[in-house]
Short mmCIF file of C-alpha atoms in Angstrom, two decimals:
data_model
loop_
_atom_site.label_atom_id
_atom_site.label_comp_id
_atom_site.label_asym_id
_atom_site.label_seq_id
_atom_site.Cartn_x
_atom_site.Cartn_y
_atom_site.Cartn_z
CA MET A 1 92.34 104.49 105.73
CA THR A 2 89.56 102.37 107.17
CA THR A 3 90.51 98.95 108.52
CA PRO A 4 88.17 96.24 109.76
CA ARG A 5 88.01 95.19 113.38
CA ASN A 6 89.99 92.20 114.63
CA THR A 7 92.77 92.91 112.13
CA LEU A 8 96.40 92.33 113.12
CA GLY A 9 98.30 95.60 113.49
CA ALA A 10 95.24 97.87 113.11
CA PHE A 11 94.58 100.67 115.63
CA GLU A 12 93.46 104.29 115.89
CA TRP A 13 95.56 107.06 117.40
CA GLU A 14 94.94 110.80 117.45
CA GLY A 15 91.97 110.47 115.11
CA THR A 16 93.88 108.54 112.44
CA GLN A 17 93.56 104.84 111.64
CA TRP A 18 96.75 102.89 111.12
CA LEU A 19 97.67 99.44 109.85
CA ILE A 20 101.22 98.35 110.73
CA GLY A 21 103.01 95.25 109.47
CA ALA A 22 102.94 92.91 106.49
CA ASP A 23 99.24 93.48 105.75
CA ALA A 24 99.96 97.17 105.07
CA ASP A 25 101.48 96.09 101.74
CA VAL A 26 98.05 95.16 100.39
CA VAL A 27 96.46 98.57 101.04
CA ASN A 28 95.26 99.89 97.69
CA ASP A 29 96.10 103.53 98.33
CA ALA A 30 99.86 103.62 97.73
CA ASP A 31 100.03 107.27 98.83
CA SER A 32 99.04 106.25 102.36
CA ARG A 33 101.82 103.67 102.73
CA ILE A 34 104.96 104.54 104.67
CA GLU A 35 108.08 102.36 104.37
CA VAL A 36 109.99 103.26 107.49
CA GLY A 37 113.25 101.68 106.34
CA LEU A 38 113.42 103.96 103.28
CA LEU A 39 112.98 107.32 105.04
CA SER A 40 115.67 109.24 106.90
CA GLY A 41 114.91 109.52 110.62
CA ALA A 42 111.68 107.56 110.24
CA LYS A 43 112.62 104.90 112.78
CA ILE A 44 112.60 107.59 115.47
CA ASN A 45 109.68 109.62 114.16
CA TYR A 46 107.48 106.56 113.69
CA PHE A 47 108.69 104.70 116.77
CA PRO A 48 105.33 105.25 118.57
CA HIS A 49 103.44 103.86 115.58
CA MET A 50 105.67 100.75 115.44
CA VAL A 51 105.19 100.10 119.16
CA LEU A 52 101.41 100.44 118.86
CA GLY A 53 101.51 98.23 115.78
CA ALA A 54 103.36 95.56 117.75
CA ILE A 55 100.82 95.79 120.57
CA ALA A 56 97.92 95.66 118.11
CA SER A 57 99.46 92.59 116.42
CA HIS A 58 99.90 90.56 119.59
CA PRO A 59 97.12 88.00 120.17
CA THR A 60 96.96 88.36 123.98
CA PHE A 61 98.88 91.49 125.06
CA LEU A 62 95.77 93.67 125.46
CA ASP A 63 94.14 91.03 127.65
CA GLY A 64 96.25 92.41 130.50
CA ALA A 65 94.51 95.81 130.42
CA THR A 66 92.24 96.64 133.36
CA LYS A 67 88.81 98.24 133.13
CA VAL A 68 88.33 101.87 134.05
CA LYS A 69 85.59 102.11 136.65
CA GLY A 70 82.31 103.24 135.16
CA GLU A 71 83.65 103.10 131.57
CA LYS A 72 82.37 100.30 129.35
CA PHE A 73 84.72 100.96 126.43
CA ARG A 74 87.83 102.22 128.22
CA LYS A 75 90.70 100.29 129.79
CA ARG A 76 94.04 101.11 131.39
CA LEU A 77 97.29 99.58 130.10
CA ILE A 78 100.65 99.59 131.89
CA VAL A 79 103.58 98.84 129.56
CA ASP A 80 107.23 97.94 130.18
CA ILE A 81 109.55 98.13 127.16
CA GLU A 82 113.06 96.80 126.61
CA CYS A 83 114.34 97.28 123.07
CA LEU A 84 117.37 97.32 120.79
CA ALA A 85 118.17 100.54 118.93
CA PHE A 86 120.94 102.91 117.82
CA ALA A 87 118.90 105.93 118.81
CA ARG A 88 119.26 107.61 122.18
CA GLY A 89 116.90 106.14 124.74
CA GLU A 90 115.61 109.49 125.98
CA GLU A 91 114.72 110.47 122.40
CA LEU A 92 112.70 107.30 121.86
CA LEU A 93 111.01 107.60 125.25
CA ALA A 94 110.00 111.20 124.53
CA LYS A 95 108.36 110.03 121.29
CA LEU A 96 106.63 107.18 123.11
CA GLN A 97 105.25 109.44 125.83
CA THR A 98 103.24 111.34 123.22
CA ILE A 99 100.89 108.33 123.32
CA GLU A 100 98.42 108.84 126.14
CA ALA A 101 95.66 106.69 124.67
CA PHE A 102 94.81 104.70 121.54
CA SER A 103 91.89 102.60 120.34
CA LYS A 104 91.58 99.11 118.94
CA ASP A 105 88.42 97.21 117.99
CA GLY A 106 86.16 99.79 119.64
CA MET A 107 88.03 99.84 122.96
CA THR A 108 90.11 102.84 124.11
CA TYR A 109 93.26 102.11 126.10
CA GLU A 110 94.86 104.66 128.42
CA VAL A 111 98.60 103.97 128.45
CA GLN A 112 101.20 104.32 131.19
CA TRP A 113 104.81 103.76 130.06
CA ARG A 114 106.22 102.42 133.33
CA TYR A 115 109.63 101.04 132.38
CA PHE A 116 111.76 101.78 129.32
CA THR A 117 115.34 100.85 128.48
CA VAL A 118 117.37 100.71 125.27
CA HIS A 119 120.29 98.41 124.49
CA PRO A 120 122.61 98.73 121.47
CA GLU A 121 121.42 96.75 118.45
CA GLY A 122 123.15 93.39 118.56
CA TYR A 123 123.61 93.53 122.34
CA GLY A 124 121.73 90.28 122.91
CA ALA A 125 123.97 88.59 120.35
CA ALA A 126 126.97 90.05 122.17
CA ILE A 127 125.83 88.36 125.39
CA VAL A 128 125.85 84.98 123.62
CA ALA A 129 129.19 85.75 121.95
CA HIS A 130 130.66 86.82 125.30
CA ARG A 131 129.90 83.37 126.73
CA GLN A 132 131.54 81.70 123.74
CA MET A 133 134.63 83.89 124.05
CA LYS A 134 135.27 82.42 127.50
CA GLU A 135 135.62 79.06 125.76
CA PHE A 136 137.49 80.22 122.66
CA ASP A 137 140.09 82.52 124.20
CA GLN A 138 140.08 83.40 127.91
CA HIS A 139 142.79 86.02 127.36
CA ALA A 140 141.04 87.89 124.54
CA LYS A 141 140.47 91.58 125.24
CA GLN A 142 137.66 92.17 122.75
CA PHE A 143 135.40 90.71 120.06
CA HIS A 144 133.11 92.18 117.41
CA ILE A 145 129.46 91.87 116.39
CA LEU A 146 128.62 92.22 112.69
CA ASP A 147 124.90 92.96 112.42
CA ILE A 148 123.15 93.10 109.04
CA GLY A 149 119.61 94.31 109.59
CA ASN A 150 116.93 95.59 107.31
CA GLY A 151 118.33 99.11 107.05
CA THR A 152 121.90 99.01 108.36
CA ILE A 153 125.12 97.06 108.44
CA THR A 154 126.96 97.59 111.70
CA LEU A 155 130.18 96.49 113.35
CA THR A 156 130.41 96.98 117.11
CA THR A 157 133.41 96.17 119.30
CA TYR A 158 132.76 94.69 122.74
CA ASN A 159 135.09 94.46 125.71
CA CYS A 160 135.54 90.93 127.08
CA PHE A 161 136.24 91.89 130.69
CA GLY A 162 133.60 91.55 133.39
CA ASN A 163 130.43 89.51 133.57
CA LYS A 164 128.71 91.37 130.74
CA PRO A 165 130.04 92.70 127.43
CA LEU A 166 130.65 96.45 127.24
CA ALA A 167 129.98 98.07 123.85
CA GLY A 168 132.21 100.50 122.04
CA ILE A 169 130.91 103.04 119.52
CA PRO A 170 129.19 101.17 116.65
CA ARG A 171 130.65 101.55 113.15
CA SER A 172 127.23 102.01 111.61
CA GLY A 173 126.61 101.70 107.91
CA SER A 174 123.34 103.55 107.59
CA GLY A 175 121.47 102.38 104.54
CA GLY A 176 123.75 99.38 104.05
CA GLY A 177 121.41 96.61 105.16
CA VAL A 178 119.07 94.22 103.35
CA LEU A 179 117.19 97.08 101.70
CA ALA A 180 120.43 98.18 100.02
CA ILE A 181 121.01 94.61 98.83
CA LEU A 182 117.47 94.56 97.47
CA GLU A 183 118.09 97.81 95.59
CA LYS A 184 121.22 96.43 93.90
CA PHE A 185 119.43 93.14 93.24
CA SER A 186 116.64 95.06 91.51
CA GLU A 187 119.09 97.00 89.35
CA ALA A 188 120.74 93.77 88.21
CA ALA A 189 117.47 91.85 87.69
CA ASN A 190 115.94 94.66 85.61
CA TYR A 191 118.98 95.29 83.42
CA GLY A 192 118.25 94.76 79.73
CA ASP A 193 115.13 94.66 77.58
CA HIS A 194 112.71 92.28 79.26
CA GLU A 195 109.65 92.29 81.47
CA THR A 196 109.97 94.44 84.59
CA ILE A 197 110.34 92.54 87.85
CA TYR A 198 108.81 94.59 90.64
CA LEU A 199 110.45 95.27 93.96
CA ASP A 200 107.90 93.32 96.02
CA GLN A 201 108.46 90.27 93.79
CA LEU A 202 112.23 90.53 94.28
CA ARG A 203 111.85 91.02 98.03
CA LYS A 204 109.99 87.70 98.29
CA ALA A 205 112.47 86.02 95.93
CA LEU A 206 115.32 87.24 98.14
CA GLU A 207 113.65 85.98 101.32
CA ARG A 208 113.25 82.46 99.95
CA SER A 209 116.53 82.37 98.01
CA THR A 210 118.91 79.43 98.50
CA VAL A 211 122.47 78.34 97.81
CA ILE A 212 122.77 75.46 95.34
CA GLU A 213 125.93 73.32 95.33
CA ASP A 214 126.63 71.58 92.04
CA ASN A 215 129.81 69.61 91.25
CA GLY A 216 131.91 71.54 93.75
CA SER A 217 130.66 74.98 92.69
CA LYS A 218 127.97 77.20 94.13
CA ARG A 219 125.20 79.28 92.65
CA TYR A 220 122.28 81.23 94.09
CA GLN A 221 118.68 80.41 93.33
CA ALA A 222 115.97 83.09 93.63
CA ILE A 223 112.62 82.25 92.05
CA VAL A 224 110.22 85.04 91.04
CA ALA A 225 106.55 84.24 91.64
CA GLY A 226 104.40 84.31 88.49
CA SER A 227 107.08 83.84 85.86
CA ARG A 228 108.96 81.26 87.96
CA ASN A 229 112.18 82.73 86.54
CA ASP A 230 115.37 82.07 88.49
CA VAL A 231 117.16 85.40 89.02
CA GLY A 232 119.86 83.95 91.26
CA ALA A 233 122.60 85.19 88.92
CA SER A 234 121.23 88.73 89.29
CA LEU A 235 121.27 88.31 93.07
CA GLN A 236 124.95 87.40 92.90
CA VAL A 237 125.65 90.53 90.83
CA GLY A 238 123.58 92.62 93.24
CA LEU A 239 125.51 91.35 96.26
CA ARG A 240 128.81 92.10 94.53
CA ASP A 241 127.63 95.64 93.72
CA TRP A 242 126.43 96.07 97.33
CA LYS A 243 129.94 95.21 98.52
CA ASP A 244 131.84 97.24 95.93
CA LYS A 245 129.61 100.28 95.36
CA HIS A 246 127.87 100.98 98.68
CA PRO A 247 130.23 103.19 100.77
CA ALA A 248 128.94 102.08 104.17
CA THR A 249 129.12 98.39 103.29
CA ARG A 250 132.61 98.71 101.85
CA LYS A 251 133.81 100.52 104.99
CA VAL A 252 132.29 98.05 107.48
CA LEU A 253 133.49 94.94 105.62
CA LYS A 254 137.00 96.40 105.47
CA GLU A 255 136.95 96.81 109.25
CA VAL A 256 135.73 93.22 109.61
CA ASP A 257 138.75 92.12 107.57
CA GLU A 258 141.06 94.18 109.79
CA ALA A 259 139.65 92.51 112.90
CA LEU A 260 140.02 89.01 111.45
CA LEU A 261 143.58 89.69 110.27
CA ASP A 262 144.38 90.84 113.82
CA GLY A 263 143.25 87.43 115.06
CA GLU A 264 140.04 88.67 116.68
CA TYR A 265 136.62 87.04 116.58
CA VAL A 266 133.68 88.47 114.62
CA PHE A 267 130.23 87.11 115.46
CA CYS A 268 127.40 87.67 112.97
CA CYS A 269 123.74 88.36 113.63
CA GLY A 270 120.76 90.18 112.13
CA GLY A 271 118.00 89.24 109.70
CA GLY A 272 120.37 89.42 106.74
CA PHE A 273 122.13 86.30 107.97
CA GLU A 274 118.82 84.41 107.88
CA ILE A 275 119.05 84.59 104.07
CA PRO A 276 121.44 81.81 102.89
CA PRO A 277 122.98 83.65 99.88
CA ILE A 278 123.80 86.69 102.04
CA GLU A 279 125.49 84.52 104.67
CA ASP A 280 127.36 82.60 101.95
CA PHE A 281 128.46 85.82 100.24
CA ILE A 282 129.78 87.33 103.49
CA ARG A 283 131.69 84.16 104.34
CA ALA A 284 133.22 84.15 100.86
CA GLN A 285 134.75 87.60 101.49
CA PHE A 286 136.87 86.18 104.31
CA PRO A 287 138.07 82.75 103.12
CA HIS A 288 139.86 80.42 105.50
CA SER A 289 138.78 82.45 108.53
CA ASP A 290 137.44 80.28 111.33
CA ARG A 291 136.95 83.37 113.51
CA LEU A 292 133.96 84.64 111.54
CA ILE A 293 131.05 82.93 113.30
CA VAL A 294 127.36 83.19 112.41
CA LEU A 295 125.36 82.81 115.60
CA PRO A 296 122.34 80.45 115.67
CA THR A 297 118.96 81.95 114.66
CA PRO A 298 120.76 85.23 113.86
CA GLY A 299 117.59 87.21 113.16
CA THR A 300 116.16 86.74 116.65
CA ILE A 301 119.13 85.88 118.83
CA SER A 302 119.48 89.38 120.29
CA LEU A 303 115.87 89.44 121.48
CA ARG A 304 116.00 85.88 122.81
CA ALA A 305 119.19 86.56 124.78
CA LEU A 306 117.64 89.65 126.39
CA GLU A 307 114.61 87.55 127.35
CA GLU A 308 116.90 84.97 128.98
CA ILE A 309 118.55 87.70 131.09
CA LYS A 310 115.19 89.15 132.07
CA ASN A 311 113.96 85.75 133.25
CA GLY A 312 117.14 85.17 135.21
#
């Protein structure tokens, strides 16, 4: 794949050119596209590529590289990384250390991975929730973080004692995240004898979907570009099937119910909660529970909280 210079997310590593991010969707050669969220183990195997893609997408990050003496087209880059992941930190670091150099826009960068640490996914949200717990219930022993990401739905228990929350073993629902919702949404939207609605169209419709309140009742609106059809009813069916038919989702949501019935707090985060119908649907599963709390800016709160800690 050949990509032009000065393109977000484009770089060369080990003799292969890569384009990471949203622009990769427009590459004509479908055989060269890799959807990390759909492949088992891909988040670990392609971790180096995602890191380089993030670096290559940043407008100023590479400005911090220093020139190598006597080399016009070679620079040295020192990188510190703090990330959120389920995977073992040493496994991710070993993958990352396979990158000794990469190229972007005609410049080669020698890389030194100086600092690397991994926190549990949702840990930043747990820091915010931990502060709130001090106000809600000073005697509480634990709380929970429900995280709906792109690929997983996860419930993690955190200990309230001490200055920082301590994580238990996550109840991970691999494959139960937004991609699973999208799959069920697609099945519902394409049921019957009518024009096929493609997955990329439904993905965009899901991202911009809304909750409409009308005379005391609610419905979901999801508009498909091109036809301008509203497939909100199919989204509602898809969400119901995601809850009822996906084993991981069913298991995690049952454990959420157990926690709420025990009088414990469940704080919600992850990109799934940025989509209004998903948040509304989750809330509807636990009516009359004021202990299910969606944290502000749920899709980015974990990263922002870690940044606050780093800056003191």
